mmCIF file of C-alpha atoms in Angstrom:
data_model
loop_
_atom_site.group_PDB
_atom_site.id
_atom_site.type_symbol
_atom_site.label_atom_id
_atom_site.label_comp_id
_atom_site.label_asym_id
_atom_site.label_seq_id
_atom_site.Cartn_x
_atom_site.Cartn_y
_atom_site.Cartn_z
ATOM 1 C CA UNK X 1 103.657 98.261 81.175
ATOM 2 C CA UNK X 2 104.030 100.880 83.952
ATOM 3 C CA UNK X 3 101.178 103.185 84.026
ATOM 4 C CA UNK X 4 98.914 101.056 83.453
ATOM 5 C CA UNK X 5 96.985 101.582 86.357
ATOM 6 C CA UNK X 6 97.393 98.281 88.053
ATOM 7 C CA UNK X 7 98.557 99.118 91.603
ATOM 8 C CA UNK X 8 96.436 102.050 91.485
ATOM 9 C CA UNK X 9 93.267 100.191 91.012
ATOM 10 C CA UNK X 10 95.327 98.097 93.806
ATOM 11 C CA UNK X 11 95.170 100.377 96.527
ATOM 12 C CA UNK X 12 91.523 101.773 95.858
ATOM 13 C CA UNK X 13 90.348 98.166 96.433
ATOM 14 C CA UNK X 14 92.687 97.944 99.759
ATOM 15 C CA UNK X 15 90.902 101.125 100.976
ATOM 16 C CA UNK X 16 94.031 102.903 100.363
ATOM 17 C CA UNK X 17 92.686 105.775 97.854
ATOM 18 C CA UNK X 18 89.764 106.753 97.341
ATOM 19 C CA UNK X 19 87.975 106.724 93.835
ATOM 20 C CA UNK X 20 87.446 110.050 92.094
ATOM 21 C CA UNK X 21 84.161 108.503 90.784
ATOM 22 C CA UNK X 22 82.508 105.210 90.557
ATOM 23 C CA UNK X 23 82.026 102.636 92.939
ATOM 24 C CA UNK X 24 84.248 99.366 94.208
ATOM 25 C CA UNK X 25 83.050 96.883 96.780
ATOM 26 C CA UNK X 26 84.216 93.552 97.912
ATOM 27 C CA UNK X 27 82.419 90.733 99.034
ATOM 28 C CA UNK X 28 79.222 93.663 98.550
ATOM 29 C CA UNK X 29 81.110 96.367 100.776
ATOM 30 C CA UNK X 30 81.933 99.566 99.282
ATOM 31 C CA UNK X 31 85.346 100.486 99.764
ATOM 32 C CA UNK X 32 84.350 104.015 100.627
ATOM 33 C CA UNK X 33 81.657 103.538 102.759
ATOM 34 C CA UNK X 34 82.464 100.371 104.396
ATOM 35 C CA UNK X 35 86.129 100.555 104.965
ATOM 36 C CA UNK X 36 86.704 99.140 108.329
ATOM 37 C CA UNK X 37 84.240 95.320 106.808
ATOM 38 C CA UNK X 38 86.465 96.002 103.517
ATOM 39 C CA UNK X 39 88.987 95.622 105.282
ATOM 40 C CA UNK X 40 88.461 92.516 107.300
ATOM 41 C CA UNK X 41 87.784 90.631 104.217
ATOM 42 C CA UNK X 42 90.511 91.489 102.308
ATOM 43 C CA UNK X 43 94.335 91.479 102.398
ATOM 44 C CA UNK X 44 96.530 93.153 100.179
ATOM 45 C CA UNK X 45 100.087 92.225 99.293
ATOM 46 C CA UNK X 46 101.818 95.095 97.940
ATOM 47 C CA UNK X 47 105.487 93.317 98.226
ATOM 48 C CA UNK X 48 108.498 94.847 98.152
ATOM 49 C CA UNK X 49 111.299 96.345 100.855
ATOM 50 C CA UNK X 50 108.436 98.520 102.461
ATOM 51 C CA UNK X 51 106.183 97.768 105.543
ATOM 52 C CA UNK X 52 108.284 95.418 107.268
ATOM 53 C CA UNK X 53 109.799 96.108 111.153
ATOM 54 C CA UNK X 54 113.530 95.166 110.178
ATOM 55 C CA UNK X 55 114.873 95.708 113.712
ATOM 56 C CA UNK X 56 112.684 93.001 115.148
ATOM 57 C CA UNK X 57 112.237 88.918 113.858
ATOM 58 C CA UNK X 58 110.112 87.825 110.906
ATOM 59 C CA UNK X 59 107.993 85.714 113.788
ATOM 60 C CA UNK X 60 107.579 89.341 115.523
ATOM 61 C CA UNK X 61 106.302 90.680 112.190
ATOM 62 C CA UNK X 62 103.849 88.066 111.411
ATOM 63 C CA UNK X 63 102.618 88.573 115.385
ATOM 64 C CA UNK X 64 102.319 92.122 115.006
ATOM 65 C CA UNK X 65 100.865 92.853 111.528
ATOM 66 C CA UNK X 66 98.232 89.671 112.786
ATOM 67 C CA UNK X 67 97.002 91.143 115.490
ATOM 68 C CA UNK X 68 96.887 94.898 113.828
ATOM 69 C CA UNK X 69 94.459 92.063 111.309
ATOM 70 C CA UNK X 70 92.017 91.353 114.660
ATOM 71 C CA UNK X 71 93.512 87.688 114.696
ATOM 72 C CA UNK X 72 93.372 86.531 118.443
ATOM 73 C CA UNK X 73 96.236 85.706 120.595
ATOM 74 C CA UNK X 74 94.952 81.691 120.328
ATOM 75 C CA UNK X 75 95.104 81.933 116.971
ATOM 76 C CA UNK X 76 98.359 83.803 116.600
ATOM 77 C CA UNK X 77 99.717 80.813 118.233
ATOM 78 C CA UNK X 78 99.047 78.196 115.767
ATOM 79 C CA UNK X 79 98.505 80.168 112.439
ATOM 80 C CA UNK X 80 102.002 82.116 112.690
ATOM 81 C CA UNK X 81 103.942 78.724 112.820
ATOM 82 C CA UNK X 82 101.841 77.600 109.631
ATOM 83 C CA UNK X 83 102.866 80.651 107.847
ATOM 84 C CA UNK X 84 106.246 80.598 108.174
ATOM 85 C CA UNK X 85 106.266 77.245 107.241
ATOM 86 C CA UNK X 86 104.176 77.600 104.195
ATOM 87 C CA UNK X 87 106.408 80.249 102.852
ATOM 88 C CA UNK X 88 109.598 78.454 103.809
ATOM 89 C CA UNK X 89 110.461 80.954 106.785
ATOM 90 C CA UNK X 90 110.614 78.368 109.247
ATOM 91 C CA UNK X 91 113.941 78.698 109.979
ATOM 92 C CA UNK X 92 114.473 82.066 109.659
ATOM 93 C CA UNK X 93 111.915 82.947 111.177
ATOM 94 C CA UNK X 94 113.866 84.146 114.541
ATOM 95 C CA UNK X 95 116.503 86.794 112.827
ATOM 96 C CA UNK X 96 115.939 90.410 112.377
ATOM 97 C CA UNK X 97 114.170 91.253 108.817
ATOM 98 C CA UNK X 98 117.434 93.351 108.209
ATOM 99 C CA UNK X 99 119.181 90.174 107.453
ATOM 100 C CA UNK X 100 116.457 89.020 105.045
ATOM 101 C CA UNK X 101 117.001 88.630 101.338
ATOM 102 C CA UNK X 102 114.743 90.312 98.910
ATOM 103 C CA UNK X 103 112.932 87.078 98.010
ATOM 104 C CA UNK X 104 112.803 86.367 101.907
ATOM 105 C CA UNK X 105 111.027 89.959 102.764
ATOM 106 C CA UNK X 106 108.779 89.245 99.412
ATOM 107 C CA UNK X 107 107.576 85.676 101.362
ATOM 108 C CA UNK X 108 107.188 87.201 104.407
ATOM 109 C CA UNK X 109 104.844 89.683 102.857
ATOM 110 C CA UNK X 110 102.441 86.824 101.682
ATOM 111 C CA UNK X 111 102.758 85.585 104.965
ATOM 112 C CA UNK X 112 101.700 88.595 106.823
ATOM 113 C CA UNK X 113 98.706 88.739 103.649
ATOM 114 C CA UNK X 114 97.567 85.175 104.763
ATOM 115 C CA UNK X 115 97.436 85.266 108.352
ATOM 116 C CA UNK X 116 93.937 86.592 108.510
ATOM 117 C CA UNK X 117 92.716 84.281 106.232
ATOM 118 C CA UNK X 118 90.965 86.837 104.471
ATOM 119 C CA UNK X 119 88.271 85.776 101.994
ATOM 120 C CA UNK X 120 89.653 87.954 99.307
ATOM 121 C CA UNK X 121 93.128 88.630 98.686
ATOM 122 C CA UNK X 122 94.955 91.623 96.203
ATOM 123 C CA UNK X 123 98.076 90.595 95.501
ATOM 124 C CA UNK X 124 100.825 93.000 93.864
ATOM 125 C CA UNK X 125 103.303 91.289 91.904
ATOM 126 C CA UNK X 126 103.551 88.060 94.229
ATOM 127 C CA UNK X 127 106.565 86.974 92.469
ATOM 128 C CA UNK X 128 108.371 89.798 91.978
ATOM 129 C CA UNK X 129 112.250 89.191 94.017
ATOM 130 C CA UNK X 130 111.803 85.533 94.132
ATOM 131 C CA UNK X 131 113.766 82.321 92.660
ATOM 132 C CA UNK X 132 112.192 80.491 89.907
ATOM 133 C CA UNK X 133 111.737 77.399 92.481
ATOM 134 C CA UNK X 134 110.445 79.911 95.245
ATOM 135 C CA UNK X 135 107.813 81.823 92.955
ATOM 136 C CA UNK X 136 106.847 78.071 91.734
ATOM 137 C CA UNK X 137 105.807 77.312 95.777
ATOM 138 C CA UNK X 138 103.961 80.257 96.105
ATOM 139 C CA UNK X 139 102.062 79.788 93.242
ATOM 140 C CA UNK X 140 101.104 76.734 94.474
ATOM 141 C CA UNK X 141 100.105 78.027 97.706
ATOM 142 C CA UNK X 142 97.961 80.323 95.514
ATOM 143 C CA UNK X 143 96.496 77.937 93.632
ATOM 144 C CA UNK X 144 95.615 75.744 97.012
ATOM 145 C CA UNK X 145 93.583 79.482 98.018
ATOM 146 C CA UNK X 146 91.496 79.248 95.291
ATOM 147 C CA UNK X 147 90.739 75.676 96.266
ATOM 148 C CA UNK X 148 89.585 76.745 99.704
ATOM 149 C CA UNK X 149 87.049 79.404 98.140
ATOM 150 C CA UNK X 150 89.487 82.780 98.790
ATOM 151 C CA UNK X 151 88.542 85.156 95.750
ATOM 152 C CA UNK X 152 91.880 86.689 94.072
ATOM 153 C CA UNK X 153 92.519 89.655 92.469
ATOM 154 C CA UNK X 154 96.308 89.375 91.015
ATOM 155 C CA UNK X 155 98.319 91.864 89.786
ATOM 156 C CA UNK X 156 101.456 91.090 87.149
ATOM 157 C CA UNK X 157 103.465 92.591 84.465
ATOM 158 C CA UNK X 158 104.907 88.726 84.413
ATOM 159 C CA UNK X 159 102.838 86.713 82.491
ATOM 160 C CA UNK X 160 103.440 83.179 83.340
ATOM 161 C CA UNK X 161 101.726 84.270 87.082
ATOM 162 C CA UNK X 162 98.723 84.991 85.064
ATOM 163 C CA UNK X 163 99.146 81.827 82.906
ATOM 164 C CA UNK X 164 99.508 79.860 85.527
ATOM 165 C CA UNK X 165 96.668 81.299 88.278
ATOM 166 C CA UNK X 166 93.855 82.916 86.792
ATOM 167 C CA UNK X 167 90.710 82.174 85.200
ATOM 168 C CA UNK X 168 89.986 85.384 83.812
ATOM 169 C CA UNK X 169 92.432 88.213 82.757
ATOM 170 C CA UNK X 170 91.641 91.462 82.186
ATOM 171 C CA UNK X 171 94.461 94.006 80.283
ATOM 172 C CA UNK X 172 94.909 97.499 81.441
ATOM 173 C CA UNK X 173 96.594 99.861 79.200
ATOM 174 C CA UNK X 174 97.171 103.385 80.273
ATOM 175 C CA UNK X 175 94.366 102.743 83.466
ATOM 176 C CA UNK X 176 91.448 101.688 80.587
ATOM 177 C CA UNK X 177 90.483 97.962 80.225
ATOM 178 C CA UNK X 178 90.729 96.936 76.911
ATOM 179 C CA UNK X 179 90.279 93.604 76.969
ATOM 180 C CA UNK X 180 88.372 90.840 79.261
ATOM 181 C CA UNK X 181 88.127 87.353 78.966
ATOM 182 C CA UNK X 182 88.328 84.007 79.992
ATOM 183 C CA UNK X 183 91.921 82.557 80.254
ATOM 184 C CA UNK X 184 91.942 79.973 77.354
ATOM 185 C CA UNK X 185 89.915 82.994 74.900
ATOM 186 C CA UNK X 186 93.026 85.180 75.908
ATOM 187 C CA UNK X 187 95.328 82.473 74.499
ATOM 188 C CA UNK X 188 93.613 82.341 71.421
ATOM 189 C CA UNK X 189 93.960 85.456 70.534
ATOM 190 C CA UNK X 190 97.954 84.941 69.417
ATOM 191 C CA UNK X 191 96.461 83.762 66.341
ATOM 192 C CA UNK X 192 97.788 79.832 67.030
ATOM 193 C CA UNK X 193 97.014 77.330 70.161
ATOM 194 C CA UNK X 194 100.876 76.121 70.325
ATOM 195 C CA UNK X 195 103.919 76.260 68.902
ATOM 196 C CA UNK X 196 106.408 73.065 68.353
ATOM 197 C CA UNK X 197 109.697 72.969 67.603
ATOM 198 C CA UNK X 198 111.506 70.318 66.069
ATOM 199 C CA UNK X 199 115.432 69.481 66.642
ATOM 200 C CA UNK X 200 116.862 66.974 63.984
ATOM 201 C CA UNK X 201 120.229 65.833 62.046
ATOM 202 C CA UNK X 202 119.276 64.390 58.738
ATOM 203 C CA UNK X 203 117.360 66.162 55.622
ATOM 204 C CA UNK X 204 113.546 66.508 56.047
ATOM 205 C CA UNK X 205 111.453 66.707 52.553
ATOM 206 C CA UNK X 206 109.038 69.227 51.208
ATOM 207 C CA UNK X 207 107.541 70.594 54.717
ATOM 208 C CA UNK X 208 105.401 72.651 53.654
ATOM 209 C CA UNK X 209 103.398 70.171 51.323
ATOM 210 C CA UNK X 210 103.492 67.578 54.191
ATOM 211 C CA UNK X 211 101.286 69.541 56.544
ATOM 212 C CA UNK X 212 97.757 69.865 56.617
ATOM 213 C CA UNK X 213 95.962 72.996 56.884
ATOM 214 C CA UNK X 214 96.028 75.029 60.215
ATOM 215 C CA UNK X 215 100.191 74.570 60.534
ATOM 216 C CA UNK X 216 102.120 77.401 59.212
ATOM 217 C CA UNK X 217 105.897 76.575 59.249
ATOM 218 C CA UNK X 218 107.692 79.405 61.469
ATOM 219 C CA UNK X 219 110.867 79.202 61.085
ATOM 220 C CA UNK X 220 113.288 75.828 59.158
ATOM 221 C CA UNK X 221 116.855 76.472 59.206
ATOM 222 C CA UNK X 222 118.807 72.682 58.204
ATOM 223 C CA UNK X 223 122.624 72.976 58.684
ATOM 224 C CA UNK X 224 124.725 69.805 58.782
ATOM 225 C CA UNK X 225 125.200 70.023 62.666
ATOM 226 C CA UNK X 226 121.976 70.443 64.092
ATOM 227 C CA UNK X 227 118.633 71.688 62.321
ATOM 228 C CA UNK X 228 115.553 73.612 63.344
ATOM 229 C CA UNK X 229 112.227 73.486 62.855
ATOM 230 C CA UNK X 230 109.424 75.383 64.067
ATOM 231 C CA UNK X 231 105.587 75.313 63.319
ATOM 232 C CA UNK X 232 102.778 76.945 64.570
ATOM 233 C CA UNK X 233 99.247 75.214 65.119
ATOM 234 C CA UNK X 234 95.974 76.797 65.064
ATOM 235 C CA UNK X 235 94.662 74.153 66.662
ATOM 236 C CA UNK X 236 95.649 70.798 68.046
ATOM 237 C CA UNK X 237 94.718 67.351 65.490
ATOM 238 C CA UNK X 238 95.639 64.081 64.868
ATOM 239 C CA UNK X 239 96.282 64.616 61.580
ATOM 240 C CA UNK X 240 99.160 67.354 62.328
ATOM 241 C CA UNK X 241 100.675 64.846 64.726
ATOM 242 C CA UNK X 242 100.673 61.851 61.688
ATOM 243 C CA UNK X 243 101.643 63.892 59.456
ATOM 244 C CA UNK X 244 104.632 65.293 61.265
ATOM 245 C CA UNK X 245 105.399 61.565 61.847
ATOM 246 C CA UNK X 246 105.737 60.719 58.853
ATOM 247 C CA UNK X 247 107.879 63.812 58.204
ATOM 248 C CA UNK X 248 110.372 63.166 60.801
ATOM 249 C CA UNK X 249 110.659 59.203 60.103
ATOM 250 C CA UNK X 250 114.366 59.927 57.712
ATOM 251 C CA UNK X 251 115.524 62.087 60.514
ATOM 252 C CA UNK X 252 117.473 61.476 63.704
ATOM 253 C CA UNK X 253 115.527 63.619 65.894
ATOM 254 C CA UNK X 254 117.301 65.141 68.450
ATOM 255 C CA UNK X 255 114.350 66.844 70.321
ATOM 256 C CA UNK X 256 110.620 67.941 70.128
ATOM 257 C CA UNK X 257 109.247 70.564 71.912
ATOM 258 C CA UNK X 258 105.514 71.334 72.346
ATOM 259 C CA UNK X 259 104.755 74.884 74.028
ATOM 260 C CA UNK X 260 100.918 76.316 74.095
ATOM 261 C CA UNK X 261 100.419 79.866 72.958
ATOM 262 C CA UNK X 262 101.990 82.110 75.628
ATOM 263 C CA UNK X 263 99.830 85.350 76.614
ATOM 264 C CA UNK X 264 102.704 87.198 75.421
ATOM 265 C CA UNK X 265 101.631 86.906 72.019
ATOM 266 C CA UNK X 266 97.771 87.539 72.626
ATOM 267 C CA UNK X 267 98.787 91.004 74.366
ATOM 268 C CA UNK X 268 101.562 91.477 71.122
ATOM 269 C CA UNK X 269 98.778 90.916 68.877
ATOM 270 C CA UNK X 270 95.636 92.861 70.917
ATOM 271 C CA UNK X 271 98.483 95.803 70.905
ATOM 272 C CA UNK X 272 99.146 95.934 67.301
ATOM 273 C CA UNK X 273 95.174 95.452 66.945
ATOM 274 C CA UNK X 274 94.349 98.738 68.902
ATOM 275 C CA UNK X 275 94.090 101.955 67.551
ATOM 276 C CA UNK G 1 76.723 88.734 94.849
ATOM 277 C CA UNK G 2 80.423 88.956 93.475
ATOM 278 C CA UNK G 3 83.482 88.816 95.435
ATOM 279 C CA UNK G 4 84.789 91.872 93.770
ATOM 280 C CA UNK G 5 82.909 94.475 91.662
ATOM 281 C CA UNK G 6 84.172 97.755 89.934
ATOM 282 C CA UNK G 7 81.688 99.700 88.331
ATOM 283 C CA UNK G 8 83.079 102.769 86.351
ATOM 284 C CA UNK G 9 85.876 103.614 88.559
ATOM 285 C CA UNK G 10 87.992 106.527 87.552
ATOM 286 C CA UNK G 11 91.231 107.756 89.701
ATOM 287 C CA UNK G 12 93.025 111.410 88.456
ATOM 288 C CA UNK G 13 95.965 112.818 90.630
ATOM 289 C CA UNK G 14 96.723 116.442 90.502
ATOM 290 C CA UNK G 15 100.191 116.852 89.818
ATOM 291 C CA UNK G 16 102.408 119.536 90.922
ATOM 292 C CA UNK G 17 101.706 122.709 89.133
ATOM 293 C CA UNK G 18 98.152 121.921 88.438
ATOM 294 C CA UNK G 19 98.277 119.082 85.582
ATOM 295 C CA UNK G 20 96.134 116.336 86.110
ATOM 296 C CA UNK G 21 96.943 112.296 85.642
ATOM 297 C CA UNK G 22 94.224 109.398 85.041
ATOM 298 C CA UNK G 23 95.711 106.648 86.584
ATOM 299 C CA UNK G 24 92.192 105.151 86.226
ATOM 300 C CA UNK G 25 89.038 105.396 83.678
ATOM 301 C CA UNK G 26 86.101 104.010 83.790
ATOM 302 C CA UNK G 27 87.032 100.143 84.957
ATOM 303 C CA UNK G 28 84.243 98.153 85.176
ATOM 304 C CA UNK G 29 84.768 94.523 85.709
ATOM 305 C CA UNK G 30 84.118 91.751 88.619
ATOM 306 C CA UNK G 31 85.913 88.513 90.182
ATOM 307 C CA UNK G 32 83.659 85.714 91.248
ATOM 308 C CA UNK G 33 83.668 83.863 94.779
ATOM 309 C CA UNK G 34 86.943 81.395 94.590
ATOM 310 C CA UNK G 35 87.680 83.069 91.052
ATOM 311 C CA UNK G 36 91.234 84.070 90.464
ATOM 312 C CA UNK G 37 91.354 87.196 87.917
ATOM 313 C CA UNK G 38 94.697 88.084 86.780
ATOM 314 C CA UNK G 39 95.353 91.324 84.902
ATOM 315 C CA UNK G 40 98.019 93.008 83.453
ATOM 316 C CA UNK G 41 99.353 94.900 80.750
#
């Protein structure tokens, strides 16, 4: 939702407005106070066409922004090659950022983020502009941050970067919190843990009376082509998976899919839950 | 000590004309060393 507040609360953290009241610090700097430590700590990746040099190389970008970062010539050396490879700039990395394709300014971004290896990152809708296959890499590179200790504070109107990267999520609506919780809590809140859908040919039987309690038949639509059905599971047992066994065993299944609960539905149902 | 803390942080920008915005009120929350925290909305 725009308006929410999230790049706002964003750019106080970066040092880049100041709070009207109450206090932020990172890594036990306040981000009034102690701008200048704040901001050796952290990097922020905003994203987007903005505050790139398009007249010079992505190479002379990462050099540049690095050593506006304090990273040493000696390290410049070895970390910008790493970077560009990382983000798949490699051979790119020599043209002007004019030529550069959203998703290619949008990696060079992260790149420039990473080069200080700060121990706390912001990022700003990190996939935002990118392929499915190139947002998959950089949440991996993500993911490998968290393994090497780098604290992460990740902005997203696109759920699955949430779903996929954080341990905690906290919703903003209209620059309030409203909810905060750990990951899997968030999940449960769409009222089921997962959702599968059954593809068949054939006739199943009475459904409904085959099920045990906690699956709640979505949606069943049987047509002499193809047939659908969909249940949703409050929770994951053996017994739901014998019993839809035995349902399925007079039917020439064409497919099963099993999907858990997407945050989608926990915001859909915290949204119709709030005043 | 937490990587990142937010205690009661409010934001309002005076618009043209004299109208004020909240972009922010009253966050409080806090990521952990090698936490990821996602949020959205």
């Amino acid at each position: 939702m725009n308006g929410a507040g999230k790049t706002t609360l964003t750019k106080v953290l970066a040092t880049l407005l100041l709070p009207t009241t109450g206090t932020a610090r990172i890594m036990g700097y306040d981000v009034v106070a102690d701008t200048r430590a704040v901001r050796l700590t952290t990097s922020v990746i905003l994203g987007g066409d903005r505050g790139l040099y398009n007249r010079i190389s992505g190479r002379e970008n990462l050099a540049f922004f690095g050593m506006l970062a304090g990273v040493s010539r000696r390290d410049l050396r070895s970390r910008v090659p790493d970077m560009l490879e990382l983000v798949n700039l490699a051979e790119a990395a020599d043209r002007r950022v004019e030529t550069y394709s959203k998703g290619m300014r949008q990696r060079l971004h992260v790149a420039i983020g990473l080069l200080s290896r700060p121990r706390v990152l912001l990022l700003d809708e990190p996939t935002v502009g990118l392929d499915p296959l190139e947002a998959d890499r950089l949440r991996e590179s993500i993911d490998d941050l968290r393994g090497e200790g780098v604290s992460i504070l990740l902005t997203s109107h696109l759920l699955l970067d949430v779903e996929r990267l954080a341990d905690r999520v906290v919703m903003l609506d209209r620059g309030r919190v409203t909810a905060k919780m750990p990951l899997a809590k968030f999940a449960a809140l769409a009222g089921y843990a997962a959702v599968v859908t059954l593809t068949y040919r054939g006739t199943l039987g009475d459904v409904a009376g085959s099920l045990p309690a906690g699956a709640v038949v979505d949606r069943h639509i049987e047509d002499a082509a193809s047939s659908t059905l969909v249940l949703k599971l409050r929770e994951w047992s053996g017994d739901l998976f014998s019993a839809l066994g035995r349902l399925v065993d007079d039917v020439d299944v064409e497919d099963i899919d099993v999907r858990p609960a997407r945050l989608e539905e926990a915001f859909a149902t915290l949204s119709d839950a709030a005043p | 000590m937490q990587a990142i803390e937010l205690d009661s942080v409010s934001r309002t920008f005076t618009l043209a004309g004299g109208a004020t915005f909240t972009a922010l009120q009253d966050v409080s929350f806090s990521v952990g060393i090698g936490e990821v925290v996602g949020y959205s909305a």
